[in-house]
mmCIF file of C-alpha atoms (C1' of nucleotides) in Angstrom:
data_model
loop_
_atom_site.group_PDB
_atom_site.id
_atom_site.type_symbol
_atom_site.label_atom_id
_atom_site.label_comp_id
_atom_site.label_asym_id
_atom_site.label_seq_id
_atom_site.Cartn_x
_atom_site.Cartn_y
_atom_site.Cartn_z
ATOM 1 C CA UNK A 571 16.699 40.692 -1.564
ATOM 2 C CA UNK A 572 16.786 38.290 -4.308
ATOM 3 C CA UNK A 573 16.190 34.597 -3.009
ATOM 4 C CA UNK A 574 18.487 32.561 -5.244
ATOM 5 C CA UNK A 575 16.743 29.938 -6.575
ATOM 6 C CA UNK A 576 17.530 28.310 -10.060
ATOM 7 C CA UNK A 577 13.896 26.590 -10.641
ATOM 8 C CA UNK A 578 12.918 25.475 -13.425
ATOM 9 C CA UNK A 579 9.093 26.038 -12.854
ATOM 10 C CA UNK A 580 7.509 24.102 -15.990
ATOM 11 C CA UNK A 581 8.735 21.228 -15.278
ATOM 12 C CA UNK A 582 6.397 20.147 -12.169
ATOM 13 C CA UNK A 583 2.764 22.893 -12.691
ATOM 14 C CA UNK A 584 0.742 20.121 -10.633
ATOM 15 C CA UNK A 585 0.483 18.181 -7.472
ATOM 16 C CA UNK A 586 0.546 19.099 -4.118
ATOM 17 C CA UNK A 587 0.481 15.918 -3.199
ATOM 18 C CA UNK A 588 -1.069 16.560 0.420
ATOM 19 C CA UNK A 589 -4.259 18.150 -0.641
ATOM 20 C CA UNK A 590 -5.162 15.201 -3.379
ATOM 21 C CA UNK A 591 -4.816 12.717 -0.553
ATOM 22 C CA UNK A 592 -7.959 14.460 1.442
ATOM 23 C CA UNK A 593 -10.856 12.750 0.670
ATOM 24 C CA UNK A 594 -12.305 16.363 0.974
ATOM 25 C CA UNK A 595 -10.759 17.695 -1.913
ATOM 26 C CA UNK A 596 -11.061 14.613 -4.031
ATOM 27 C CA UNK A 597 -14.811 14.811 -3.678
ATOM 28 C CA UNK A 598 -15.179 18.312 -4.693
ATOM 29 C CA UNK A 599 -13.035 17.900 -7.865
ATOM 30 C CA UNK A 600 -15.026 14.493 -8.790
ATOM 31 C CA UNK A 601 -17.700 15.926 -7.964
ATOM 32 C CA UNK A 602 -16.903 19.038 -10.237
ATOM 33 C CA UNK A 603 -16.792 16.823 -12.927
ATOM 34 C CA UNK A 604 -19.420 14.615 -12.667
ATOM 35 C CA UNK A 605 -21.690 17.731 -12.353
ATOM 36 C CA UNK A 606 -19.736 19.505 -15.462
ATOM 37 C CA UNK A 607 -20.715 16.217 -17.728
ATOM 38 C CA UNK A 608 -24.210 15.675 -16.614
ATOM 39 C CA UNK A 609 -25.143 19.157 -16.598
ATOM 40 C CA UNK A 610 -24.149 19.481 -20.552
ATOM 41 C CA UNK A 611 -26.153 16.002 -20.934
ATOM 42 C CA UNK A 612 -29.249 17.106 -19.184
ATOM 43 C CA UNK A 613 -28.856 20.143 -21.035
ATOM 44 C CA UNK A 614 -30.027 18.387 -24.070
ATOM 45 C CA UNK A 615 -33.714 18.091 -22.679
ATOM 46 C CA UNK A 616 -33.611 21.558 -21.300
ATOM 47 C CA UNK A 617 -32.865 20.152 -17.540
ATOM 48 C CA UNK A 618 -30.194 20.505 -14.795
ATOM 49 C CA UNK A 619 -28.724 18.537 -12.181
ATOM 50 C CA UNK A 620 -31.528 19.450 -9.416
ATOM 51 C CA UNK A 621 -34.605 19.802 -11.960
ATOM 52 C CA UNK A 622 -33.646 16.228 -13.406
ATOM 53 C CA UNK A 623 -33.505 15.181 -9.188
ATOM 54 C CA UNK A 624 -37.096 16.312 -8.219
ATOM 55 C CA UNK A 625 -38.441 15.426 -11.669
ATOM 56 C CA UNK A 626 -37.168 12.139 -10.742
ATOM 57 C CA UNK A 627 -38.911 11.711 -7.645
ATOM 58 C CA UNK A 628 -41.632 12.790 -7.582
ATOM 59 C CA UNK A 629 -42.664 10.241 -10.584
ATOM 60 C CA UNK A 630 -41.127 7.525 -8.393
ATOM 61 C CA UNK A 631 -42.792 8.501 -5.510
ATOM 62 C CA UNK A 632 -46.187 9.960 -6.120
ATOM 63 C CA UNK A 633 -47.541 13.349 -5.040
ATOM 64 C CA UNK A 634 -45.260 14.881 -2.567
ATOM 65 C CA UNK A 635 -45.213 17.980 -1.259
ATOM 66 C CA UNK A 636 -42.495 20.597 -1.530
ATOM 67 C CA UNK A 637 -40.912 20.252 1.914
ATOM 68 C CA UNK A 638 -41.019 16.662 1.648
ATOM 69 C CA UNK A 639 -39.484 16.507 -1.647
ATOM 70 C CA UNK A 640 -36.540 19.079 -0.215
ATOM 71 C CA UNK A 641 -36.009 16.915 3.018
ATOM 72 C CA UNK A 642 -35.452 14.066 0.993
ATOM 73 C CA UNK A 643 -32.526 15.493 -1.647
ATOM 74 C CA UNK A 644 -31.073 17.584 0.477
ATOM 75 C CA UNK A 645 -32.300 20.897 -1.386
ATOM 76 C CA UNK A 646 -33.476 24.041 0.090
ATOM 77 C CA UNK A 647 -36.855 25.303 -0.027
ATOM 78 C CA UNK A 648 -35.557 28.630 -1.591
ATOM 79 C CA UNK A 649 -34.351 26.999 -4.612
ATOM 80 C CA UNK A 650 -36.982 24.040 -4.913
ATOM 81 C CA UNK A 651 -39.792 27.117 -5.271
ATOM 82 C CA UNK A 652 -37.494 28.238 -8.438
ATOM 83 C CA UNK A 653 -37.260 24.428 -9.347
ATOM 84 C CA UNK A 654 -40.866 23.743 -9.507
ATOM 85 C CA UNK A 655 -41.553 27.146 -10.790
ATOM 86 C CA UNK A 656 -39.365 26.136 -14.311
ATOM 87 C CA UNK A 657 -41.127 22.215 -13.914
ATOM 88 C CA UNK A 658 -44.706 23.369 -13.957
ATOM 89 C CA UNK A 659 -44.432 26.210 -16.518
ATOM 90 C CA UNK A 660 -42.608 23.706 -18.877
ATOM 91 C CA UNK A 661 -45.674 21.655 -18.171
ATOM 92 C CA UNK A 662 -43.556 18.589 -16.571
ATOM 93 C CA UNK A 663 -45.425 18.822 -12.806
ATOM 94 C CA UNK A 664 -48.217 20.020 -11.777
ATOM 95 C CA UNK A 665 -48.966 21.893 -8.369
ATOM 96 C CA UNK A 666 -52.176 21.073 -6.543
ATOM 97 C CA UNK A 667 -52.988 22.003 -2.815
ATOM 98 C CA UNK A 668 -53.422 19.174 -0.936
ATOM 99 C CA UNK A 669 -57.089 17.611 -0.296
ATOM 100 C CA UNK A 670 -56.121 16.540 3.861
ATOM 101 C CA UNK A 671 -53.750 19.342 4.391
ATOM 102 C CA UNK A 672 -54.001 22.725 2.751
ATOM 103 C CA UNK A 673 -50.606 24.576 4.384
ATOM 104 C CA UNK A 674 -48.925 21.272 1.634
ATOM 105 C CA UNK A 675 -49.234 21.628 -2.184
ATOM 106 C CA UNK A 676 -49.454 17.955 -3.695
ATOM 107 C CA UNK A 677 -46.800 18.019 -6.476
ATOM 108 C CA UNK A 678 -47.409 15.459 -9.527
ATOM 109 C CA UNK A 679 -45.929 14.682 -12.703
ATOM 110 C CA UNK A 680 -47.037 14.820 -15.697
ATOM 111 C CA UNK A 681 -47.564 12.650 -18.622
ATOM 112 C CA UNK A 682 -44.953 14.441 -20.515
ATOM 113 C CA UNK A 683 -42.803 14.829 -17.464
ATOM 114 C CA UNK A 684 -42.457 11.056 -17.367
ATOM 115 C CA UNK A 685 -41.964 11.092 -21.025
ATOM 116 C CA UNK A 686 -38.596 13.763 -20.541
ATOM 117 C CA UNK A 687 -37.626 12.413 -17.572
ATOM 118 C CA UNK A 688 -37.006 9.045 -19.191
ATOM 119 C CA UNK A 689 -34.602 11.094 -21.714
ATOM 120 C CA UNK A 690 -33.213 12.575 -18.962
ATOM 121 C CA UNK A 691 -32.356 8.943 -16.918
ATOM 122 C CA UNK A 692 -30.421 8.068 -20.431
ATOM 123 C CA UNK A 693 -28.502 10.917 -20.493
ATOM 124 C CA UNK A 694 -27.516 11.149 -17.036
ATOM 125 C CA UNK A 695 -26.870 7.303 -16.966
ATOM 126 C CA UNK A 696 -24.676 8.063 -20.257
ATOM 127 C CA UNK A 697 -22.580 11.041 -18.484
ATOM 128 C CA UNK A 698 -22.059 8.949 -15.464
ATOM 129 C CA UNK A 699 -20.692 5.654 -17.708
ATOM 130 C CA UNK A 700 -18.396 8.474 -19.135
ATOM 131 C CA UNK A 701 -17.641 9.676 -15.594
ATOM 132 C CA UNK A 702 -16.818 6.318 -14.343
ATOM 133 C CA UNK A 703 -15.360 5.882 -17.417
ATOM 134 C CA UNK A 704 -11.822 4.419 -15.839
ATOM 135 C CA UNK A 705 -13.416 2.316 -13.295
ATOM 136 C CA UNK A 706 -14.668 -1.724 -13.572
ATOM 137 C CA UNK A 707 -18.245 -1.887 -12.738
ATOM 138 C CA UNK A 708 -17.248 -3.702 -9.651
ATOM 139 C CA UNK A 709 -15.124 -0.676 -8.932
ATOM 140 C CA UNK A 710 -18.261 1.298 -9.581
ATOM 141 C CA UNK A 711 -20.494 -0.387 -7.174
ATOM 142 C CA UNK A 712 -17.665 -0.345 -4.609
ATOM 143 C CA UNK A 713 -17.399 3.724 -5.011
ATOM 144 C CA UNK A 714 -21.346 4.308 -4.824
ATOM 145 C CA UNK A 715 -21.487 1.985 -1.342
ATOM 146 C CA UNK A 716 -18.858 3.736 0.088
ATOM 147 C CA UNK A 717 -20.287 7.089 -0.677
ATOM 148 C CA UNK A 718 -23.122 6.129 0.391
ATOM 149 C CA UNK A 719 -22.053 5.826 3.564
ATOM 150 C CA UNK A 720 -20.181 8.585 3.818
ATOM 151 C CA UNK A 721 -23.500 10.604 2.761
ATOM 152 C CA UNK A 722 -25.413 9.240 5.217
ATOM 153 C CA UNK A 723 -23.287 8.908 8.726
ATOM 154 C CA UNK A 724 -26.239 8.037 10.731
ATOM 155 C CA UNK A 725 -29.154 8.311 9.906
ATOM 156 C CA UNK A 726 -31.177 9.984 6.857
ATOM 157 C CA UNK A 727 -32.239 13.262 7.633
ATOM 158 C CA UNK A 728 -35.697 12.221 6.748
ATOM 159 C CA UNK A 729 -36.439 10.883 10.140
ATOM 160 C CA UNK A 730 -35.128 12.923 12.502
ATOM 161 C CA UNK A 731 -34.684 11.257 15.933
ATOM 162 C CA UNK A 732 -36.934 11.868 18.798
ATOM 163 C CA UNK A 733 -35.850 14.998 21.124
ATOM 164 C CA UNK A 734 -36.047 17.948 19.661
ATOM 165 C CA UNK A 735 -39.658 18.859 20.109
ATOM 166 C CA UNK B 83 -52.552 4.882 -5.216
ATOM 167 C CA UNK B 84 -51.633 1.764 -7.088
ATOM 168 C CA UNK B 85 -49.903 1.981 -10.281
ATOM 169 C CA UNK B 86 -51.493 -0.808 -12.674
ATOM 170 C CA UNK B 87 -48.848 -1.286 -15.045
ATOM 171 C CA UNK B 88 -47.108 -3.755 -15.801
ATOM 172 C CA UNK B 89 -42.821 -3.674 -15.770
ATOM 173 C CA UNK B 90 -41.799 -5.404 -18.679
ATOM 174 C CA UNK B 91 -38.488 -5.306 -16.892
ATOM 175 C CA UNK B 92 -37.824 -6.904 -13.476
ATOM 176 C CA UNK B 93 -39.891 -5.015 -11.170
ATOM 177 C CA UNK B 94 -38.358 -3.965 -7.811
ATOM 178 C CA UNK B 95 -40.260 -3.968 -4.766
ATOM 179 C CA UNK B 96 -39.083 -0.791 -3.613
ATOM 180 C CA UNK B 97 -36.788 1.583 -5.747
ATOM 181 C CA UNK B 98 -36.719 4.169 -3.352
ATOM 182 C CA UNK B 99 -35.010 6.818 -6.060
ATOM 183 C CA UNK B 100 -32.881 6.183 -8.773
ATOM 184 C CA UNK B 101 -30.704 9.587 -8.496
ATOM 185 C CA UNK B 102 -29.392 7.904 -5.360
ATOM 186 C CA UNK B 103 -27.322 5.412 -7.572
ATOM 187 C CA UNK B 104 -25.636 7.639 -9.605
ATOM 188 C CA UNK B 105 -22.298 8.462 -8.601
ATOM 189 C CA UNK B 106 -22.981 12.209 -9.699
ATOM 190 C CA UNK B 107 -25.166 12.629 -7.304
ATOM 191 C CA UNK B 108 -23.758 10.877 -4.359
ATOM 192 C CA UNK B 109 -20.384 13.101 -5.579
ATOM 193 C CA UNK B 110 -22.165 16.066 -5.239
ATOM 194 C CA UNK B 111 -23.953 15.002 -1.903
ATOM 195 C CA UNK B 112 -20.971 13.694 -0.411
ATOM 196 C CA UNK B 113 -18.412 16.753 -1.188
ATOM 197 C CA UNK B 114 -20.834 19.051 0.155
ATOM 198 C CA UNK B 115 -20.700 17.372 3.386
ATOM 199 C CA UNK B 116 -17.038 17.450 3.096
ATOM 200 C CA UNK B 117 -16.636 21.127 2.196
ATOM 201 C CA UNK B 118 -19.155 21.787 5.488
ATOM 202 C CA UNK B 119 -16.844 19.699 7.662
ATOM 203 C CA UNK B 120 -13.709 20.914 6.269
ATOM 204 C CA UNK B 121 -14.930 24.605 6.319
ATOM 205 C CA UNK B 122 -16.110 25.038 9.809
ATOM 206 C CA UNK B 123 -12.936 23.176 11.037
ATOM 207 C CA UNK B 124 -10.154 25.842 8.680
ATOM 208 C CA UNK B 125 -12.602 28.577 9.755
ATOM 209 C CA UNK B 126 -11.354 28.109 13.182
ATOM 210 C CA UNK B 127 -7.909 29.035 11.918
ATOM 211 C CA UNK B 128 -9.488 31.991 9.714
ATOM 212 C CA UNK B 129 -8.463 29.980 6.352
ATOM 213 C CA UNK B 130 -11.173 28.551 4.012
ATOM 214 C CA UNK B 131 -10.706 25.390 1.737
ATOM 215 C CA UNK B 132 -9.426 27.378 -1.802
ATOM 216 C CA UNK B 133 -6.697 29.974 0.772
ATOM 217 C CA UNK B 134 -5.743 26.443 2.600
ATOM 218 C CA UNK B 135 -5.184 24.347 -0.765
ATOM 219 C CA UNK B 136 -3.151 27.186 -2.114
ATOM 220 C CA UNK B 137 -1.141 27.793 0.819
ATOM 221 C CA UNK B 138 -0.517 24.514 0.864
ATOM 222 C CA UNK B 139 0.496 24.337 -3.161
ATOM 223 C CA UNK B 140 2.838 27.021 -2.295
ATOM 224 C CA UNK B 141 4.601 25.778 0.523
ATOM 225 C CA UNK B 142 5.364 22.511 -0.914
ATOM 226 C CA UNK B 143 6.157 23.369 -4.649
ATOM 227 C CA UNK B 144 8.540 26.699 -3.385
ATOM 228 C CA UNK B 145 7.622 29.948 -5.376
ATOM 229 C CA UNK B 146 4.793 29.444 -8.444
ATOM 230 C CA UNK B 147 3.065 32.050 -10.461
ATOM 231 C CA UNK B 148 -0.323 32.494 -9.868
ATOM 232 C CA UNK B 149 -1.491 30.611 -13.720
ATOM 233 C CA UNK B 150 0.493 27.725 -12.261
ATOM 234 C CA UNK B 151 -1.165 27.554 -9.058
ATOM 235 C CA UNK B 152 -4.661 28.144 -10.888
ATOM 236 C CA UNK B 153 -3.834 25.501 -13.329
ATOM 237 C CA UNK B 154 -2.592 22.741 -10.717
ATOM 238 C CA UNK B 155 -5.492 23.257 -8.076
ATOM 239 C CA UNK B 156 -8.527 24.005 -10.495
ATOM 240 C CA UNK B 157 -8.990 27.531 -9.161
ATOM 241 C CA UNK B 158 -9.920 30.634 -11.520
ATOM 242 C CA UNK B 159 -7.822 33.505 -12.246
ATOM 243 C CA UNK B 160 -9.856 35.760 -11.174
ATOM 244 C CA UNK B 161 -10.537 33.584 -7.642
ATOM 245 C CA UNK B 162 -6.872 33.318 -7.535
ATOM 246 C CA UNK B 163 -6.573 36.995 -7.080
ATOM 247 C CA UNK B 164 -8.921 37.338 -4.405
ATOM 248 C CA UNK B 165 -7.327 34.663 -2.869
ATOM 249 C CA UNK B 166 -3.937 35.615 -2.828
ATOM 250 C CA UNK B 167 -4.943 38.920 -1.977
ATOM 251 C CA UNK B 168 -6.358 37.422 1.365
ATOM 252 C CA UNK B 169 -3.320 35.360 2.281
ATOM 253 C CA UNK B 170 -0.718 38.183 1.628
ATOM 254 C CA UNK B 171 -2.778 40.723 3.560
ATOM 255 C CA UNK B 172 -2.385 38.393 5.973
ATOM 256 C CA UNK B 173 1.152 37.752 5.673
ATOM 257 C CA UNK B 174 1.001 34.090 4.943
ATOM 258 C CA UNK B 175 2.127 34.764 1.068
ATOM 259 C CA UNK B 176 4.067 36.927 -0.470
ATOM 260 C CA UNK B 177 3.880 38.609 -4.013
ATOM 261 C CA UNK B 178 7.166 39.126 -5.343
ATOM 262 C CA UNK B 179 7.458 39.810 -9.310
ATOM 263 C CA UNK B 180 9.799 37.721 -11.056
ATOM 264 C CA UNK B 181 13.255 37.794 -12.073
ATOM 265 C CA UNK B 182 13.213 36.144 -14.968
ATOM 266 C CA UNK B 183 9.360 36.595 -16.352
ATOM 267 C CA UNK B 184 8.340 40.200 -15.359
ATOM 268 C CA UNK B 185 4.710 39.052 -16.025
ATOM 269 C CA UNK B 186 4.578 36.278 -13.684
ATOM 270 C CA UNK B 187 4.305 37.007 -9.449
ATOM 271 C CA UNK B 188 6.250 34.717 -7.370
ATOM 272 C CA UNK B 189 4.194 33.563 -4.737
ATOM 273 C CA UNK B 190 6.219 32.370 -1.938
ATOM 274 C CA UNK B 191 4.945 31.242 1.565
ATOM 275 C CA UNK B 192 6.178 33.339 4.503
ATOM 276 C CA UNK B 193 6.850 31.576 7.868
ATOM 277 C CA UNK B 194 3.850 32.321 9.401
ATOM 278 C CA UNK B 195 2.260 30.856 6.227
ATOM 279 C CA UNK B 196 3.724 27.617 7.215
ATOM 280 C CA UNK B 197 3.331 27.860 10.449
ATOM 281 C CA UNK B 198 -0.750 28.506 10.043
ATOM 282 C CA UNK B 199 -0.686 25.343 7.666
ATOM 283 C CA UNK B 200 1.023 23.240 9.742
ATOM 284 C CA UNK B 201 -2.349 23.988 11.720
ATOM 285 C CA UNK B 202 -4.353 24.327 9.664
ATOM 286 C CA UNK B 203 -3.045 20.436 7.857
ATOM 287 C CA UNK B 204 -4.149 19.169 11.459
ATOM 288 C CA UNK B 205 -7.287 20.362 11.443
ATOM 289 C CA UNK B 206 -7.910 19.373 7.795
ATOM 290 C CA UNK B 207 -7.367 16.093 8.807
ATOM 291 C CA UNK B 208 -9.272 15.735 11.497
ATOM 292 C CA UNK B 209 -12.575 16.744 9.629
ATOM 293 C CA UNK B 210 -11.062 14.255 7.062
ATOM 294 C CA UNK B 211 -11.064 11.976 9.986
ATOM 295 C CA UNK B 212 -14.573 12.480 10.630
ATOM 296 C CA UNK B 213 -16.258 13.093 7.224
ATOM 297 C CA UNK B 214 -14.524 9.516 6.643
ATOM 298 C CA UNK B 215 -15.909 7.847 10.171
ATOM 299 C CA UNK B 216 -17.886 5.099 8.640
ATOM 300 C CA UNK B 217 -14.619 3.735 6.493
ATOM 301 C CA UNK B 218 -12.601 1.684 7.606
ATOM 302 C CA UNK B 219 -8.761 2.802 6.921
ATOM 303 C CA UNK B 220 -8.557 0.224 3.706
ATOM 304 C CA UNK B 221 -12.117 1.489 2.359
ATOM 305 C CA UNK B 222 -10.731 4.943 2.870
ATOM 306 C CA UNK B 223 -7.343 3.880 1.078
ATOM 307 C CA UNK B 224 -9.924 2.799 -2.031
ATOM 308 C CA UNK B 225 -12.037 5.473 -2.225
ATOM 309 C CA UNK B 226 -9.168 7.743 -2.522
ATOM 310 C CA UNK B 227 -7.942 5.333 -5.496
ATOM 311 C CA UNK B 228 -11.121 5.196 -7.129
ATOM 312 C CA UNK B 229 -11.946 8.990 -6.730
ATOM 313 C CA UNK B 230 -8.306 9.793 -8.316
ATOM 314 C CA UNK B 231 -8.901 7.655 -11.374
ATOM 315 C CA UNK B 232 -12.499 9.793 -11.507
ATOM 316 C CA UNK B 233 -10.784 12.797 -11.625
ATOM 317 C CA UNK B 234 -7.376 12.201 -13.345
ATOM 318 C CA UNK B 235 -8.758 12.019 -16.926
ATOM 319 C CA UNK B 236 -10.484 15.331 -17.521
ATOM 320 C CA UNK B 237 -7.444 17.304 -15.531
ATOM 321 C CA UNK B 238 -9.214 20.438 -15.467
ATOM 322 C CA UNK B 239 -7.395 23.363 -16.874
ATOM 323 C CA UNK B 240 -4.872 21.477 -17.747
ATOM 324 C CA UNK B 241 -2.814 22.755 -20.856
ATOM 325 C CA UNK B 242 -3.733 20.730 -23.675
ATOM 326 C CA UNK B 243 -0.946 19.682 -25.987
ATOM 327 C CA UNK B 244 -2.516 20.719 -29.074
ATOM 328 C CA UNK B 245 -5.522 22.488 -29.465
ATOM 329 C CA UNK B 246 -6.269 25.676 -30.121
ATOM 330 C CA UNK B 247 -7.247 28.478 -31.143
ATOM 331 C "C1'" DG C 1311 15.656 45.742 -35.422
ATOM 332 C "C1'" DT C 1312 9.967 45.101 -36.136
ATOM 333 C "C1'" DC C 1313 5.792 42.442 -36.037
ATOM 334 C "C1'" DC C 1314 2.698 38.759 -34.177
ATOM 335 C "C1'" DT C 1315 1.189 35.555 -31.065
ATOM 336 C "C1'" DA C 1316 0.789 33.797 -26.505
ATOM 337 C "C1'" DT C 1317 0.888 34.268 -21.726
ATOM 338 C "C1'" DC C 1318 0.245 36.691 -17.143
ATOM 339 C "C1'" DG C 1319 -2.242 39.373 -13.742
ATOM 340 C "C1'" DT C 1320 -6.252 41.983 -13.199
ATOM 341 C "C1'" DT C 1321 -10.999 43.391 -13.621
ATOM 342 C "C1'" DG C 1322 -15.636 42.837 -15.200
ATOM 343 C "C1'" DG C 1323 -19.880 40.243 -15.704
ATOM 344 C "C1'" DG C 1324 -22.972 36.330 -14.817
ATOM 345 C "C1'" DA C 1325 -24.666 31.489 -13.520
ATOM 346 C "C1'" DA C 1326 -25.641 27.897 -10.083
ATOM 347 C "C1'" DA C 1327 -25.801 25.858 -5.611
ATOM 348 C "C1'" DC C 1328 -25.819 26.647 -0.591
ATOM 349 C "C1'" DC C 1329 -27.463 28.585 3.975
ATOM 350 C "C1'" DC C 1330 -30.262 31.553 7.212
ATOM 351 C "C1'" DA C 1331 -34.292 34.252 8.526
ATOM 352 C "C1'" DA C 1332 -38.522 36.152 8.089
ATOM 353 C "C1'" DC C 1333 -43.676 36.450 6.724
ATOM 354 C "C1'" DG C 1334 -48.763 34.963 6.142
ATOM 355 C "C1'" DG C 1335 -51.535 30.895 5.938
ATOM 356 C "C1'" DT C 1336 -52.606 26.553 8.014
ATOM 357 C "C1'" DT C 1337 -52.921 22.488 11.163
ATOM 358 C "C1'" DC C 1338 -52.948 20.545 15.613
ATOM 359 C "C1'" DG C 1339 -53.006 20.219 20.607
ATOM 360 C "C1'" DG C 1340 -53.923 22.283 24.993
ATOM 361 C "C1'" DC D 430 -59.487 30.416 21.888
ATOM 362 C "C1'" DC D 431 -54.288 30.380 21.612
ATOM 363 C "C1'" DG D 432 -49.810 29.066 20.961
ATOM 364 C "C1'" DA D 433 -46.574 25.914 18.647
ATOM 365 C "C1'" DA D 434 -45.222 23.882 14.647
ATOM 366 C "C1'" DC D 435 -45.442 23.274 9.923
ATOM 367 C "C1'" DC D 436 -45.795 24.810 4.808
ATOM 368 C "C1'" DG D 437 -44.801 27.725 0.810
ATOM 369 C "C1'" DT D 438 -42.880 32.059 -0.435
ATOM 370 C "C1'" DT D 439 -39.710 35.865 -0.529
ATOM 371 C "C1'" DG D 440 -35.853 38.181 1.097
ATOM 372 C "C1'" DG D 441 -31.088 38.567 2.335
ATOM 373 C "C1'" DG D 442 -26.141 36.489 1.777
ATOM 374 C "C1'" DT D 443 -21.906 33.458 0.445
ATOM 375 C "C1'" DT D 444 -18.941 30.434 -2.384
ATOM 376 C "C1'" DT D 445 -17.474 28.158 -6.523
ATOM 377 C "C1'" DC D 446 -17.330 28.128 -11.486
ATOM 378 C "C1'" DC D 447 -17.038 30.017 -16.339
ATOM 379 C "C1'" DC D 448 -16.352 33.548 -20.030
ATOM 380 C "C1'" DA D 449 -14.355 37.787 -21.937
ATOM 381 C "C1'" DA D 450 -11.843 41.575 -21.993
ATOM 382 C "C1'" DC D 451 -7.566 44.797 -21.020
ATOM 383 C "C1'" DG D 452 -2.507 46.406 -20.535
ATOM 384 C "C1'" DA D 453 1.993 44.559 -19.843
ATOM 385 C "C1'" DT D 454 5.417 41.276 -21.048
ATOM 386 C "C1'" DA D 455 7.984 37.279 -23.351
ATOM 387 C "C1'" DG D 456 9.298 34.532 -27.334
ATOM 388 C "C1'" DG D 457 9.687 33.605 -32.017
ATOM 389 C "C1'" DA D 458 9.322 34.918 -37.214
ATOM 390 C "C1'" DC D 459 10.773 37.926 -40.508
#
DNA sequence: GTCCTATCGTTGGGAAACCCAACGGTTCGG
DNA sequence: CCGAACCGTTGGGTTTCCCAACGATAGGAC
């Protein structure tokens, strides 16, 4: 049972074209690449993606303590033990329990963390210019509103509403 | 906890974190919310979102080798196997060597393929639907624009021209 | 015809991110 | 005092991605 078909295959190897109209699929392969190119920048200073993220705030945000960092990126607690693990034995954070509440440990950067981590914003502002490479800036600000609010459908997950107590 | 120094730059009052700017991270944030949505809704059909894409590749571009289907959707060889080892023990695909290239498998969709995907399409959608609820149908329209043009000019695996090794 | 290169499917390994569930230590309220 | 809830830690697991081999096959060079 041969099906007769006389198809020359190389001439179309892409495009289902239902699946790249899913904003679904589109935002895993963009998002793919945007991780593939600021990965290898990070890279550079010894960071990834998620390191460069809690570097980042806890040095805009002061001491904060584990859970509160992972509540606030999205990040388990699992993985932000490894994270903070490779921070403070590189020396970029430091790990203090908490003075008013001893269950929380009070991370911090350090002087040297601040000094990386403003490597680090160059690079990954460099790999996302290159990632947003075929868009107009206005295009660009248009893209990070919307996915903002496609991030965030109601509220952030920092405040959870009153109820489930 | 006042920090005394002084931004040589405009100073915002509240930068609550830079990450949340970059369209990396928003990407990333954003597709994972999408492959959750998109999951849990194919899981109802027992298909997840690499076995729907490529049943979906298959059933609109007829019979494709398996490096074809790897190179149009992104996927890895080696997931490809797995893969299309799921859908044919199903009976959604079928694995037929080919005619003319005796190293190439002809994956074809079977009728209960397409009758699963023509299920499975709707449900797709509908988390689609919902992952895209705070759009309005033109902002959806541009973000799908804008998030091609992101991904069109690395094209994955695609062949280059000349290169090589 | 014989080589040589490239591709295809398959198998192997590993990395990174994601999610769930438990445990001891701690805080807080009853 | 005791239970509920939190925190950090450790333990499972899954999925996607990337690299490198191997035998089998196709196409071209000679």
């Amino acid at each position: 049972m041969v099906i007769g078909y006389a198809a020359p295959m190389a001439e179309t190897p892409r495009a289902p074209a239902h699946i790249r109209t899913l904003p679904s699929w589109l935002l895993g392969r963009a998002a793919a690449r945007g991780h593939r190119l600021v990965g290898e920048a990070l890279a550079r200073v010894g960071l990834r993606m998620m390191h460069h993220a809690v570097l980042s705030a806890v040095a805009e945000s002061g001491p904060l303590s584990q859970a509160e960092l992972g509540r606030g990126l999205g990040i388990d607690r699992k993985d932000m033990v490894a994270i903070l693990d490779d921070l403070q034995g590189e020396g970029l954070v430091t790990r203090a329990p908490d003075v008013t509440d001893r269950r929380k440990n009070a991370v911090a950067v350090t002087a040297s963390g601040r000094r990386l981590l403003r490597r680090a914003v160059r690079l990954g502002d460099a790999a996302n210019d290159e990632l947003t490479a075929a868009l107009s800036p206005a295009e660009r600000a248009q893209l990070v509103d919307l996915l903002t609010r496609i991030v965030q459908p109601g509220e952030p997950c920092a405040a959870p509403p009153h109820g489930g107590r």
